[in-house]
Amino acid sequence: MFEPGTRQRDAPLKNKDYRRLLRPLHAELVALQEWVKSSGARICVVFEGRDTAGKGGVIKAITARVSPRVFRVVALPAPTEREKSQMYVQRYLSYLPAAGEVVIFDRSWYNRAGVERVMGFCTDEQAQHFLQLIPAVERAIVDSGVILVKYWLEVSEEQQTLRLQSRIDDPRKIWKLSELDLESYSRWYDYARARDEMFRLTDTGWAPWYVATNDDKKRGRLNIISHLLSRVPYEPLDRPDVVLPKRQSAHGYGAPLQPLHWIPTPY
C-alpha cells in the first residue's frame, strides 16, 4: 500500500528560514553545474506527480541560480498529429541531455501512465504496452551514460483542494487552472491506481522512483534539492581568486545630449 512520508507534518518554515537553508543548496547546484560543464556529464531529471503537487515550484527553486544554457527545462505541449503517429516515447528522446547538460522534464513520457490513461486519451492496451516497454528504454538511457533521476511529488487530498481553490480565487493563478484539472480532481482514486501500477512496473534498480510528500512546499523543495545533489557524484571545482580590474579613465567621454525615454518610477 502506498504510504506518503510524514516528515512534513512539522510546522511550516518561515520565509526567512527557508531562504537561509536554500542558499547553500543553491551554491551546491552551481558547483554541480560547473562540474557538469567540465566533465561533460549528462543528467536527466523527471518530475511527475498529482495536479497541484508543486512540480513547477520545485523546478523554479532548482533553476533559480543556475544557467539556462546548462539546466534546460522541458515542458512539452500536447503532441501534434505527426507526433501522434510516432512511437510514443520518440518525441521525448530528442530532448535528452547532451554532454554538459542537465535536462529537467516537467512531466515526461509518464503522461501515458497517468493523465492519458486516467482521462481516456489513450487506451488501456496502449498504457499497458508503454508500462512494459519503458523500463527497457530507461535502461538504454542509463547504459548510455545518462544519470536519470525520477521524482514523484505527492500531495494530500486536503492540500490539493486548498491549492485548486486558490487557483480559482487568485487572479494571478487562474492561468494554472484548466478543465482537465477540475476533471482530474474528481478522479483521485483513479489516479492513485494508475500511480500504484506505474510504480510496480517501472520502479527499477537502474531507474527507481523517488517519492516526496510536498504538502509543505518549502520543506519539499529543500528535501528534493538535497536529495538530487546526493544522486550525482559531482566534485566541486577549485574556485580561482578573482580581483576586479581597474576601470578605464573617461578620456573625455560625456553623456550624450540625445533625450532618452526613461520609464516612470512610481515605486
Short mmCIF file of C-alpha atoms in Angstrom, two decimals:
data_model
loop_
_atom_site.label_atom_id
_atom_site.label_comp_id
_atom_site.label_asym_id
_atom_site.label_seq_id
_atom_site.Cartn_x
_atom_site.Cartn_y
_atom_site.Cartn_z
CA MET A 1 0.00 0.00 0.00
CA PHE A 2 1.25 3.49 -0.85
CA GLU A 3 2.34 5.36 2.26
CA PRO A 4 3.31 9.03 1.89
CA GLY A 5 6.12 10.39 4.01
CA THR A 6 5.29 12.02 7.34
CA ARG A 7 8.29 14.33 7.80
CA GLN A 8 6.41 17.37 6.52
CA ARG A 9 3.98 17.42 9.44
CA ASP A 10 6.40 19.82 11.13
CA ALA A 11 5.40 23.47 11.39
CA PRO A 12 5.73 25.29 8.06
CA LEU A 13 9.05 27.02 7.53
CA LYS A 14 9.16 30.79 7.75
CA ASN A 15 10.34 32.55 4.62
CA LYS A 16 13.48 33.78 6.39
CA ASP A 17 14.45 30.25 7.46
CA TYR A 18 13.63 28.86 4.02
CA ARG A 19 15.88 31.37 2.26
CA ARG A 20 18.68 30.69 4.76
CA LEU A 21 18.50 26.94 4.14
CA LEU A 22 18.10 27.31 0.38
CA ARG A 23 21.18 29.49 -0.09
CA PRO A 24 23.83 26.77 0.49
CA LEU A 25 21.83 24.33 -1.65
CA HIS A 26 21.86 26.86 -4.48
CA ALA A 27 25.62 27.16 -4.06
CA GLU A 28 25.92 23.38 -4.38
CA LEU A 29 23.75 23.40 -7.50
CA VAL A 30 26.15 25.92 -9.03
CA ALA A 31 29.05 23.63 -8.06
CA LEU A 32 27.21 20.73 -9.71
CA GLN A 33 26.67 22.88 -12.81
CA GLU A 34 30.37 23.69 -13.13
CA TRP A 35 31.24 20.01 -12.70
CA VAL A 36 28.72 19.04 -15.39
CA LYS A 37 30.24 21.58 -17.79
CA SER A 38 33.78 20.45 -17.02
CA SER A 39 33.16 16.70 -17.05
CA GLY A 40 30.65 16.53 -19.90
CA ALA A 41 28.20 14.70 -17.66
CA ARG A 42 24.60 14.22 -18.78
CA ILE A 43 21.82 14.42 -16.21
CA CYS A 44 18.10 13.88 -16.80
CA VAL A 45 15.59 14.66 -14.03
CA VAL A 46 11.94 13.66 -14.39
CA PHE A 47 9.22 15.29 -12.29
CA GLU A 48 5.81 13.68 -12.09
CA GLY A 49 3.02 13.89 -9.54
CA ARG A 50 -0.57 14.77 -8.88
CA ASP A 51 -2.00 18.07 -10.07
CA THR A 52 -1.02 20.92 -7.69
CA ALA A 53 1.77 18.78 -6.18
CA GLY A 54 4.22 21.64 -6.70
CA LYS A 55 6.38 20.42 -9.57
CA GLY A 56 6.74 23.89 -11.05
CA GLY A 57 7.83 25.43 -7.75
CA VAL A 58 10.46 22.75 -7.19
CA ILE A 59 11.83 23.22 -10.71
CA LYS A 60 11.98 27.01 -10.26
CA ALA A 61 13.85 26.53 -6.97
CA ILE A 62 16.36 24.25 -8.69
CA THR A 63 16.95 26.56 -11.65
CA ALA A 64 16.82 29.93 -9.87
CA ARG A 65 20.60 30.40 -9.60
CA VAL A 66 22.00 28.31 -12.43
CA SER A 67 22.48 28.89 -16.15
CA PRO A 68 19.61 28.04 -18.51
CA ARG A 69 22.29 27.02 -21.01
CA VAL A 70 23.18 24.11 -18.72
CA PHE A 71 19.89 23.47 -16.90
CA ARG A 72 17.18 23.10 -19.57
CA VAL A 73 13.54 22.69 -18.59
CA VAL A 74 11.35 20.68 -20.96
CA ALA A 75 7.56 21.00 -20.70
CA LEU A 76 6.09 19.65 -23.91
CA PRO A 77 2.63 20.67 -25.16
CA ALA A 78 0.08 18.19 -26.46
CA PRO A 79 1.50 16.11 -29.33
CA THR A 80 0.93 17.17 -32.93
CA GLU A 81 -0.80 14.89 -35.39
CA ARG A 82 2.60 13.85 -36.74
CA GLU A 83 3.90 13.08 -33.24
CA LYS A 84 0.80 11.03 -32.50
CA SER A 85 1.80 8.72 -35.36
CA GLN A 86 5.30 8.15 -33.94
CA MET A 87 6.44 5.62 -31.38
CA TYR A 88 5.16 7.13 -28.14
CA VAL A 89 8.48 7.96 -26.46
CA GLN A 90 10.05 9.17 -29.71
CA ARG A 91 9.34 12.87 -29.28
CA TYR A 92 10.91 12.87 -25.81
CA LEU A 93 14.20 11.25 -26.84
CA SER A 94 15.41 14.28 -28.80
CA TYR A 95 15.29 16.33 -25.58
CA LEU A 96 17.62 14.05 -23.62
CA PRO A 97 20.79 15.82 -22.44
CA ALA A 98 23.96 16.16 -24.47
CA ALA A 99 27.37 16.44 -22.81
CA GLY A 100 27.45 19.20 -20.20
CA GLU A 101 23.68 19.48 -19.82
CA VAL A 102 21.05 18.91 -17.14
CA VAL A 103 17.58 18.38 -18.59
CA ILE A 104 14.55 18.64 -16.31
CA PHE A 105 11.26 17.24 -17.57
CA ASP A 106 8.20 18.99 -16.14
CA ARG A 107 6.08 15.93 -16.84
CA SER A 108 7.52 13.41 -19.22
CA TRP A 109 6.86 10.20 -21.10
CA TYR A 110 4.98 9.09 -17.99
CA ASN A 111 2.00 11.15 -19.16
CA ARG A 112 0.88 7.91 -20.79
CA ALA A 113 0.85 6.10 -17.45
CA GLY A 114 -1.05 8.89 -15.70
CA VAL A 115 -3.17 11.62 -17.21
CA GLU A 116 -3.57 9.99 -20.64
CA ARG A 117 -4.67 6.71 -19.12
CA VAL A 118 -7.00 8.16 -16.49
CA MET A 119 -8.59 10.74 -18.79
CA GLY A 120 -9.05 8.34 -21.69
CA PHE A 121 -6.55 9.95 -24.07
CA CYS A 122 -5.08 6.52 -24.73
CA THR A 123 -6.47 3.02 -24.49
CA ASP A 124 -5.70 0.71 -21.60
CA GLU A 125 -3.86 -1.51 -24.06
CA GLN A 126 -1.63 1.41 -25.09
CA ALA A 127 -0.91 2.26 -21.45
CA GLN A 128 -0.01 -1.35 -20.66
CA HIS A 129 2.27 -1.52 -23.69
CA PHE A 130 4.02 1.64 -22.52
CA LEU A 131 4.49 0.32 -18.98
CA GLN A 132 6.02 -2.89 -20.31
CA LEU A 133 8.32 -1.07 -22.73
CA ILE A 134 9.62 1.92 -20.78
CA PRO A 135 11.92 0.09 -18.31
CA ALA A 136 13.98 -1.17 -21.27
CA VAL A 137 14.07 2.33 -22.78
CA GLU A 138 15.26 3.77 -19.48
CA ARG A 139 17.84 1.01 -19.19
CA ALA A 140 19.20 2.06 -22.59
CA ILE A 141 19.27 5.71 -21.47
CA VAL A 142 21.19 4.84 -18.30
CA ASP A 143 23.54 2.46 -20.11
CA SER A 144 24.42 5.30 -22.49
CA GLY A 145 25.85 7.22 -19.53
CA VAL A 146 22.94 9.48 -18.61
CA ILE A 147 22.26 9.97 -14.90
CA LEU A 148 18.47 9.51 -14.72
CA VAL A 149 16.59 10.61 -11.60
CA LYS A 150 12.80 10.24 -11.36
CA TYR A 151 10.66 12.06 -8.77
CA TRP A 152 7.02 11.62 -7.90
CA LEU A 153 5.56 14.50 -5.87
CA GLU A 154 2.66 13.54 -3.67
CA VAL A 155 0.09 15.88 -2.12
CA SER A 156 -2.77 15.15 0.27
CA GLU A 157 -6.42 15.45 -0.70
CA GLU A 158 -6.82 18.41 1.65
CA GLN A 159 -3.87 20.31 0.20
CA GLN A 160 -4.96 19.64 -3.35
CA THR A 161 -8.36 21.10 -2.56
CA LEU A 162 -6.81 24.21 -0.98
CA ARG A 163 -4.45 24.76 -3.91
CA LEU A 164 -7.10 24.33 -6.57
CA GLN A 165 -9.43 26.68 -4.69
CA SER A 166 -6.57 29.18 -4.53
CA ARG A 167 -6.23 29.00 -8.31
CA ILE A 168 -9.94 29.74 -8.62
CA ASP A 169 -9.85 32.69 -6.20
CA ASP A 170 -6.49 34.31 -7.07
CA PRO A 171 -6.38 36.16 -10.43
CA ARG A 172 -2.59 35.65 -10.51
CA LYS A 173 -3.08 31.88 -10.60
CA ILE A 174 -6.12 31.47 -12.83
CA TRP A 175 -3.88 30.58 -15.79
CA LYS A 176 -2.86 27.44 -13.90
CA LEU A 177 -6.46 26.18 -13.80
CA SER A 178 -7.81 24.06 -16.64
CA GLU A 179 -10.88 21.96 -17.24
CA LEU A 180 -8.55 18.96 -17.07
CA ASP A 181 -7.54 19.95 -13.51
CA LEU A 182 -11.17 20.03 -12.44
CA GLU A 183 -11.92 16.70 -14.10
CA SER A 184 -8.84 15.04 -12.61
CA TYR A 185 -9.75 16.39 -9.16
CA SER A 186 -12.83 14.19 -9.13
CA ARG A 187 -10.75 11.11 -10.06
CA TRP A 188 -8.45 10.93 -7.05
CA TYR A 189 -8.54 7.14 -6.76
CA ASP A 190 -8.28 6.53 -10.49
CA TYR A 191 -5.01 8.45 -10.36
CA ALA A 192 -3.97 6.54 -7.25
CA ARG A 193 -4.48 3.20 -9.01
CA ALA A 194 -2.62 4.40 -12.11
CA ARG A 195 0.26 5.68 -9.94
CA ASP A 196 0.49 2.44 -8.00
CA GLU A 197 0.69 0.32 -11.15
CA MET A 198 3.26 2.70 -12.63
CA PHE A 199 5.43 2.27 -9.54
CA ARG A 200 5.01 -1.51 -9.64
CA LEU A 201 6.14 -1.82 -13.25
CA THR A 202 8.68 0.98 -13.65
CA ASP A 203 10.42 1.26 -10.26
CA THR A 204 13.62 -0.48 -11.35
CA GLY A 205 17.12 -0.85 -9.99
CA TRP A 206 18.53 1.32 -12.77
CA ALA A 207 15.76 3.97 -12.67
CA PRO A 208 13.95 3.94 -9.32
CA TRP A 209 11.16 6.29 -8.35
CA TYR A 210 11.86 8.72 -5.50
CA VAL A 211 8.71 9.91 -3.74
CA ALA A 212 8.43 13.26 -1.98
CA THR A 213 5.50 14.45 0.10
CA ASN A 214 5.01 18.10 -0.81
CA ASP A 215 2.20 19.38 1.39
CA ASP A 216 4.77 21.84 2.79
CA LYS A 217 6.23 23.32 -0.40
CA LYS A 218 9.24 24.95 1.22
CA ARG A 219 10.36 21.80 3.03
CA GLY A 220 9.62 19.76 -0.07
CA ARG A 221 11.86 21.93 -2.25
CA LEU A 222 14.71 21.75 0.24
CA ASN A 223 14.39 17.99 0.59
CA ILE A 224 14.26 17.36 -3.15
CA ILE A 225 17.23 19.59 -3.97
CA SER A 226 19.24 17.97 -1.19
CA HIS A 227 18.36 14.53 -2.49
CA LEU A 228 19.12 15.43 -6.10
CA LEU A 229 22.58 16.63 -5.09
CA SER A 230 23.15 13.31 -3.33
CA ARG A 231 22.33 11.36 -6.50
CA VAL A 232 25.03 12.99 -8.64
CA PRO A 233 28.71 12.14 -7.96
CA TYR A 234 29.91 15.68 -8.64
CA GLU A 235 33.10 17.15 -7.25
CA PRO A 236 33.24 20.91 -6.62
CA LEU A 237 35.93 22.54 -8.73
CA ASP A 238 38.58 24.82 -7.27
CA ARG A 239 37.49 28.45 -7.40
CA PRO A 240 40.19 30.82 -8.67
CA ASP A 241 40.84 34.04 -6.80
CA VAL A 242 39.19 36.85 -8.71
CA VAL A 243 40.07 40.53 -8.36
CA LEU A 244 38.12 43.21 -10.20
CA PRO A 245 40.32 45.11 -12.66
CA LYS A 246 40.54 48.90 -12.64
CA ARG A 247 38.10 50.69 -14.88
CA GLN A 248 39.49 52.73 -17.76
CA SER A 249 39.55 56.50 -17.46
CA ALA A 250 36.86 58.56 -19.20
CA HIS A 251 39.25 60.01 -21.82
CA GLY A 252 36.89 62.90 -22.48
CA TYR A 253 33.65 60.87 -22.57
CA GLY A 254 30.50 62.87 -21.83
CA ALA A 255 26.86 61.87 -21.56
CA PRO A 256 25.00 62.22 -24.90
CA LEU A 257 22.66 65.15 -25.46
CA GLN A 258 20.01 62.96 -27.05
CA PRO A 259 16.90 62.81 -24.82
CA LEU A 260 16.18 59.29 -23.63
CA HIS A 261 12.82 57.68 -22.90
CA TRP A 262 13.15 56.93 -19.21
CA ILE A 263 10.38 54.83 -17.73
CA PRO A 264 8.14 56.27 -15.00
CA THR A 265 9.22 55.49 -11.43
CA PRO A 266 6.02 55.12 -9.37
CA TYR A 267 7.79 52.76 -6.91
#
